[in-house]
PDB file of C-alpha atoms and ligand atoms in Angstrom:
ATOM      1  CA  MET J 915     -15.356 -17.496  -3.887  1.00  0.00           C
ATOM      2  CA  LYS J 916     -12.352 -15.328  -5.232  1.00  0.00           C
ATOM      3  CA  LYS J 917     -10.270 -14.054  -2.287  1.00  0.00           C
ATOM      4  CA  ILE J 918      -9.731 -10.603  -2.902  1.00  0.00           C
ATOM      5  CA  ALA J 919      -7.373  -8.346  -1.124  1.00  0.00           C
ATOM      6  CA  ILE J 920      -7.476  -4.366  -0.612  1.00  0.00           C
ATOM      7  CA  PHE J 921      -3.602  -3.234  -0.287  1.00  0.00           C
ATOM      8  CA  PRO J 922      -4.092   0.249   0.793  1.00  0.00           C
ATOM      9  CA  GLY J 923      -1.779   3.541   1.102  1.00  0.00           C
ATOM     10  CA  SER J 924      -1.138   6.681   0.158  1.00  0.00           C
ATOM     11  CA  PHE J 925       1.811   5.337  -2.443  1.00  0.00           C
ATOM     12  CA  ASP J 926       3.390   8.966  -2.352  1.00  0.00           C
ATOM     13  CA  PRO J 927       5.417   7.804  -3.850  1.00  0.00           C
ATOM     14  CA  PHE J 928       4.984   3.744  -4.561  1.00  0.00           C
ATOM     15  CA  THR J 929       8.632   2.212  -3.048  1.00  0.00           C
ATOM     16  CA  VAL J 930      10.372  -1.265  -3.327  1.00  0.00           C
ATOM     17  CA  GLY J 931       8.976  -2.091  -0.278  1.00  0.00           C
ATOM     18  CA  HIS J 932       5.124  -1.453  -1.057  1.00  0.00           C
ATOM     19  CA  ALA J 933       6.050  -3.449  -4.385  1.00  0.00           C
ATOM     20  CA  SER J 934       8.067  -6.483  -2.045  1.00  0.00           C
ATOM     21  CA  ILE J 935       4.424  -6.737   0.177  1.00  0.00           C
ATOM     22  CA  VAL J 936       2.690  -6.907  -3.489  1.00  0.00           C
ATOM     23  CA  ARG J 937       4.857  -9.850  -4.398  1.00  0.00           C
ATOM     24  CA  ARG J 938       4.351 -11.807  -1.516  1.00  0.00           C
ATOM     25  CA  GLY J 939       1.144 -11.096  -1.341  1.00  0.00           C
ATOM     26  CA  LEU J 940       0.266 -12.417  -4.606  1.00  0.00           C
ATOM     27  CA  PRO J 941       0.753 -16.396  -3.531  1.00  0.00           C
ATOM     28  CA  LEU J 942      -2.306 -15.586  -0.640  1.00  0.00           C
ATOM     29  CA  PHE J 943      -4.840 -14.011  -2.841  1.00  0.00           C
ATOM     30  CA  ASP J 944      -6.952 -14.245  -6.135  1.00  0.00           C
ATOM     31  CA  GLU J 945      -6.977 -10.819  -6.395  1.00  0.00           C
ATOM     32  CA  ILE J 946      -5.015  -7.703  -5.118  1.00  0.00           C
ATOM     33  CA  ILE J 947      -6.016  -4.279  -5.405  1.00  0.00           C
ATOM     34  CA  ILE J 948      -3.979  -1.703  -4.894  1.00  0.00           C
ATOM     35  CA  ALA J 949      -6.512   1.282  -3.459  1.00  0.00           C
ATOM     36  CA  VAL J 950      -4.720   4.661  -3.366  1.00  0.00           C
ATOM     37  CA  GLY J 951      -5.943   6.888  -0.742  1.00  0.00           C
ATOM     38  CA  VAL J 952      -5.380  10.262   0.894  1.00  0.00           C
ATOM     39  CA  ASN J 953      -3.738  10.046   4.526  1.00  0.00           C
ATOM     40  CA  GLU J 954      -5.326  13.625   6.275  1.00  0.00           C
ATOM     41  CA  ASN J 955      -1.893  13.357   8.558  1.00  0.00           C
ATOM     42  CA  LYS J 956       0.548  13.934   5.417  1.00  0.00           C
ATOM     43  CA  ARG J 957       1.348  16.610   2.746  1.00  0.00           C
ATOM     44  CA  ALA J 958       1.473  14.822  -0.323  1.00  0.00           C
ATOM     45  CA  LEU J 959       3.982  15.281  -2.797  1.00  0.00           C
ATOM     46  CA  TYR J 960       2.125  13.536  -5.842  1.00  0.00           C
ATOM     47  CA  GLU J 961      -1.314  14.005  -7.382  1.00  0.00           C
ATOM     48  CA  LYS J 962      -3.460  10.828  -6.643  1.00  0.00           C
ATOM     49  CA  ASP J 963      -4.212  10.287 -10.221  1.00  0.00           C
ATOM     50  CA  ASP J 964      -0.396  10.149 -10.581  1.00  0.00           C
ATOM     51  CA  ARG J 965       0.530   7.884  -8.041  1.00  0.00           C
ATOM     52  CA  VAL J 966      -2.326   5.836  -9.569  1.00  0.00           C
ATOM     53  CA  GLU J 967      -1.033   5.790 -13.179  1.00  0.00           C
ATOM     54  CA  PHE J 968       2.703   5.130 -12.063  1.00  0.00           C
ATOM     55  CA  ILE J 969       1.406   1.963 -10.081  1.00  0.00           C
ATOM     56  CA  GLU J 970      -0.712   0.741 -12.957  1.00  0.00           C
ATOM     57  CA  GLU J 971       2.016   1.336 -15.703  1.00  0.00           C
ATOM     58  CA  LEU J 972       4.117  -1.041 -13.310  1.00  0.00           C
ATOM     59  CA  TYR J 973       1.773  -4.130 -12.885  1.00  0.00           C
ATOM     60  CA  GLU J 974       0.399  -3.973 -16.898  1.00  0.00           C
ATOM     61  CA  GLY J 975      -0.259  -7.442 -17.762  1.00  0.00           C
ATOM     62  CA  GLU J 976      -0.615  -8.576 -14.153  1.00  0.00           C
ATOM     63  CA  PRO J 977      -4.496  -9.581 -14.264  1.00  0.00           C
ATOM     64  CA  ARG J 978      -4.551 -10.148 -10.682  1.00  0.00           C
ATOM     65  CA  ILE J 979      -3.505  -6.706  -9.717  1.00  0.00           C
ATOM     66  CA  ARG J 980      -6.247  -3.724 -10.035  1.00  0.00           C
ATOM     67  CA  VAL J 981      -5.037  -0.236  -8.896  1.00  0.00           C
ATOM     68  CA  VAL J 982      -7.985   2.344  -7.785  1.00  0.00           C
ATOM     69  CA  SER J 983      -8.052   5.618  -6.178  1.00  0.00           C
ATOM     70  CA  TYR J 984     -10.873   6.080  -3.258  1.00  0.00           C
ATOM     71  CA  SER J 985     -11.502   9.214  -0.452  1.00  0.00           C
ATOM     72  CA  ASP J 986     -13.576   7.091   2.015  1.00  0.00           C
ATOM     73  CA  LEU J 987     -12.954   4.567   4.460  1.00  0.00           C
ATOM     74  CA  THR J 988     -11.632   1.306   3.601  1.00  0.00           C
ATOM     75  CA  ILE J 989     -13.855  -1.213   4.606  1.00  0.00           C
ATOM     76  CA  ASP J 990     -16.519   0.827   2.797  1.00  0.00           C
ATOM     77  CA  LEU J 991     -14.167   0.391  -0.283  1.00  0.00           C
ATOM     78  CA  ALA J 992     -13.779  -3.334   0.847  1.00  0.00           C
ATOM     79  CA  ARG J 993     -17.398  -3.973   0.611  1.00  0.00           C
ATOM     80  CA  ARG J 994     -18.005  -2.185  -2.978  1.00  0.00           C
ATOM     81  CA  GLU J 995     -15.354  -4.640  -4.110  1.00  0.00           C
ATOM     82  CA  GLY J 996     -16.261  -7.829  -2.518  1.00  0.00           C
ATOM     83  CA  ALA J 997     -12.453  -7.807  -0.732  1.00  0.00           C
ATOM     84  CA  LYS J 998     -12.644  -9.566   2.700  1.00  0.00           C
ATOM     85  CA  PHE J 999      -8.748  -8.980   3.432  1.00  0.00           C
ATOM     86  CA  ILE J1000      -6.530  -5.974   4.032  1.00  0.00           C
ATOM     87  CA  LEU J1001      -3.191  -6.343   3.288  1.00  0.00           C
ATOM     88  CA  ARG J1002      -0.460  -4.225   5.015  1.00  0.00           C
ATOM     89  CA  GLY J1003       3.063  -4.185   5.719  1.00  0.00           C
ATOM     90  CA  LEU J1004       4.953  -4.048   8.739  1.00  0.00           C
ATOM     91  CA  ARG J1005       8.225  -2.182   9.237  1.00  0.00           C
ATOM     92  CA  SER J1006       8.501  -1.657  13.080  1.00  0.00           C
ATOM     93  CA  VAL J1007       6.982  -1.549  16.613  1.00  0.00           C
ATOM     94  CA  LYS J1008       6.139   1.875  15.754  1.00  0.00           C
ATOM     95  CA  ASP J1009       3.734   0.273  12.656  1.00  0.00           C
ATOM     96  CA  PHE J1010       2.461  -2.071  14.810  1.00  0.00           C
ATOM     97  CA  GLU J1011       0.497  -0.104  17.024  1.00  0.00           C
ATOM     98  CA  TYR J1012      -0.734   1.798  14.332  1.00  0.00           C
ATOM     99  CA  GLU J1013      -1.873  -1.116  12.450  1.00  0.00           C
ATOM    100  CA  ARG J1014      -3.059  -3.190  15.594  1.00  0.00           C
ATOM    101  CA  ASP J1015      -5.416  -0.187  15.992  1.00  0.00           C
ATOM    102  CA  ILE J1016      -6.832   0.207  12.328  1.00  0.00           C
ATOM    103  CA  ALA J1017      -7.223  -3.636  11.880  1.00  0.00           C
ATOM    104  CA  ALA J1018      -9.290  -4.039  15.437  1.00  0.00           C
ATOM    105  CA  MET J1019     -11.431  -1.452  13.846  1.00  0.00           C
ATOM    106  CA  ASN J1020     -11.601  -2.706  10.249  1.00  0.00           C
ATOM    107  CA  GLN J1021     -12.604  -6.455  11.799  1.00  0.00           C
ATOM    108  CA  ARG J1022     -14.916  -4.798  14.016  1.00  0.00           C
ATOM    109  CA  LEU J1023     -16.924  -2.498  11.625  1.00  0.00           C
ATOM    110  CA  GLY J1024     -16.373  -4.162   8.391  1.00  0.00           C
ATOM    111  CA  ASP J1025     -15.890  -7.858   9.261  1.00  0.00           C
ATOM    112  CA  ILE J1026     -12.980  -7.607   7.555  1.00  0.00           C
ATOM    113  CA  GLU J1027      -9.675  -9.529   8.109  1.00  0.00           C
ATOM    114  CA  THR J1028      -5.844  -7.586   8.087  1.00  0.00           C
ATOM    115  CA  ILE J1029      -3.024  -9.591   6.497  1.00  0.00           C
ATOM    116  CA  LEU J1030       0.188  -8.508   8.075  1.00  0.00           C
ATOM    117  CA  LEU J1031       3.449  -8.908   6.314  1.00  0.00           C
ATOM    118  CA  LEU J1032       6.730  -8.602   7.800  1.00  0.00           C
ATOM    119  CA  THR J1033       9.115  -6.578   5.977  1.00  0.00           C
ATOM    120  CA  GLU J1034      12.241  -7.801   4.667  1.00  0.00           C
ATOM    121  CA  PRO J1035      15.116  -6.613   5.847  1.00  0.00           C
ATOM    122  CA  GLU J1036      16.799  -4.686   3.194  1.00  0.00           C
ATOM    123  CA  TYR J1037      13.339  -2.787   3.091  1.00  0.00           C
ATOM    124  CA  GLN J1038      12.881  -1.999   6.593  1.00  0.00           C
ATOM    125  CA  SER J1039      14.174   1.334   6.601  1.00  0.00           C
ATOM    126  CA  ILE J1040      12.635   2.245   3.356  1.00  0.00           C
ATOM    127  CA  SER J1041       9.401   4.711   3.657  1.00  0.00           C
ATOM    128  CA  SER J1042       7.795   7.218   1.132  1.00  0.00           C
ATOM    129  CA  SER J1043       8.227  10.340   3.271  1.00  0.00           C
ATOM    130  CA  VAL J1044      12.461   9.740   3.452  1.00  0.00           C
ATOM    131  CA  VAL J1045      11.776   9.410  -0.158  1.00  0.00           C
ATOM    132  CA  ARG J1046       9.616  12.138  -0.587  1.00  0.00           C
ATOM    133  CA  GLU J1047      12.230  14.509   1.562  1.00  0.00           C
ATOM    134  CA  LEU J1048      14.848  13.085  -1.071  1.00  0.00           C
ATOM    135  CA  ILE J1049      13.161  13.919  -4.084  1.00  0.00           C
ATOM    136  CA  ARG J1050      12.543  17.835  -2.686  1.00  0.00           C
ATOM    137  CA  PHE J1051      15.607  18.033  -2.250  1.00  0.00           C
ATOM    138  CA  GLY J1052      17.133  16.732  -5.842  1.00  0.00           C
ATOM    139  CA  ARG J1053      18.355  13.375  -5.389  1.00  0.00           C
ATOM    140  CA  ASP J1054      18.245  10.238  -6.783  1.00  0.00           C
ATOM    141  CA  VAL J1055      15.953   7.395  -5.734  1.00  0.00           C
ATOM    142  CA  SER J1056      15.812   5.136  -8.578  1.00  0.00           C
ATOM    143  CA  ASP J1057      16.938   2.757  -6.067  1.00  0.00           C
ATOM    144  CA  PHE J1058      13.803   2.966  -4.115  1.00  0.00           C
ATOM    145  CA  LEU J1059      11.454   3.141  -6.819  1.00  0.00           C
ATOM    146  CA  PRO J1060      10.503  -0.318  -8.384  1.00  0.00           C
ATOM    147  CA  LYS J1061      11.177  -0.803 -11.676  1.00  0.00           C
ATOM    148  CA  LYS J1062       8.787  -2.794 -14.250  1.00  0.00           C
ATOM    149  CA  GLN J1063       9.268  -6.362 -14.421  1.00  0.00           C
TER     150      GLN J1063
HETATM  151  P1  LIG D1531       0.071   4.955   5.127  1.00  0.00           P
HETATM  152  O1  LIG D1531      -0.191   6.632   4.627  1.00  0.00           O
HETATM  153  O2  LIG D1531      -1.721   3.869   4.660  1.00  0.00           O
HETATM  154  O3  LIG D1531       0.615   4.659   6.089  1.00  0.00           O
HETATM  155  P2  LIG D1531       1.998   4.177   2.787  1.00  0.00           P
HETATM  156  O4  LIG D1531       1.907   4.589   1.789  1.00  0.00           O
HETATM  157  O5  LIG D1531       2.972   5.079   4.084  1.00  0.00           O
HETATM  158  O6  LIG D1531       0.655   4.389   3.165  1.00  0.00           O
HETATM  159  O7  LIG D1531       2.216   2.754   3.194  1.00  0.00           O
HETATM  160  C1  LIG D1531       0.898   1.555   2.981  1.00  0.00           C
HETATM  161  C2  LIG D1531       1.736   0.360   3.402  1.00  0.00           C
HETATM  162  O8  LIG D1531       2.857  -0.102   2.860  1.00  0.00           O
HETATM  163  C3  LIG D1531       1.418   0.566   5.084  1.00  0.00           C
HETATM  164  O9  LIG D1531       0.954  -0.986   5.283  1.00  0.00           O
HETATM  165  C4  LIG D1531       2.606   0.529   5.494  1.00  0.00           C
HETATM  166  O10 LIG D1531       3.232  -0.061   6.175  1.00  0.00           O
HETATM  167  C5  LIG D1531       3.658  -0.240   4.024  1.00  0.00           C
HETATM  168  N1  LIG D1531       4.948  -0.172   3.779  1.00  0.00           N
HETATM  169  C6  LIG D1531       5.614   1.473   3.459  1.00  0.00           C
HETATM  170  N2  LIG D1531       6.635   0.889   3.384  1.00  0.00           N
HETATM  171  C7  LIG D1531       7.279  -0.438   3.146  1.00  0.00           C
HETATM  172  C8  LIG D1531       8.263  -0.988   3.449  1.00  0.00           C
HETATM  173  N3  LIG D1531       9.729  -0.575   2.938  1.00  0.00           N
HETATM  174  N4  LIG D1531       8.364  -2.357   3.536  1.00  0.00           N
HETATM  175  C9  LIG D1531       7.106  -2.913   3.592  1.00  0.00           C
HETATM  176  N5  LIG D1531       6.145  -2.381   3.631  1.00  0.00           N
HETATM  177  C10 LIG D1531       5.944  -1.235   3.434  1.00  0.00           C
END
């Protein structure tokens, strides 16, 4: 059976930190579905469709990566896609507490295992929210956004 992982997030915008998680996740799975969702707790900068398009262009020509958008629970998306794993990145203790609770719930309700990859040190302080803030104030953020390989 194909090992499929969902990498869910708001990706507003998709950063080099996210790209690093995808790159390191690829050897672990047959397919990674990058799933762009809406986080009710965050005010979005980019439209969901624009976020999807940006990520799609980035991974054009990589047959093992697919990009989708969704607006329901990640476990329901996983069931539709036949995915048994959720991939997430872990930057800090703060991330850990949040991820632990969601992972426990997703395992209980959806029988889905969450695979957490520790962030590489150089990406530890990069977050979409900081990048959004810089964009709002007109700063150059090109160092934080991935480039097509
Ligand atoms: P969400 O709003 O669901 O937290 P994000 O787009 O902020 O979505 O993040 C998606 C995933 O990527 C999360 O697991 C987050 O911890 C991880 N992530 C975000 N930034 C980084 C980074 N710099 N390095 C590694 N993982 C990251």
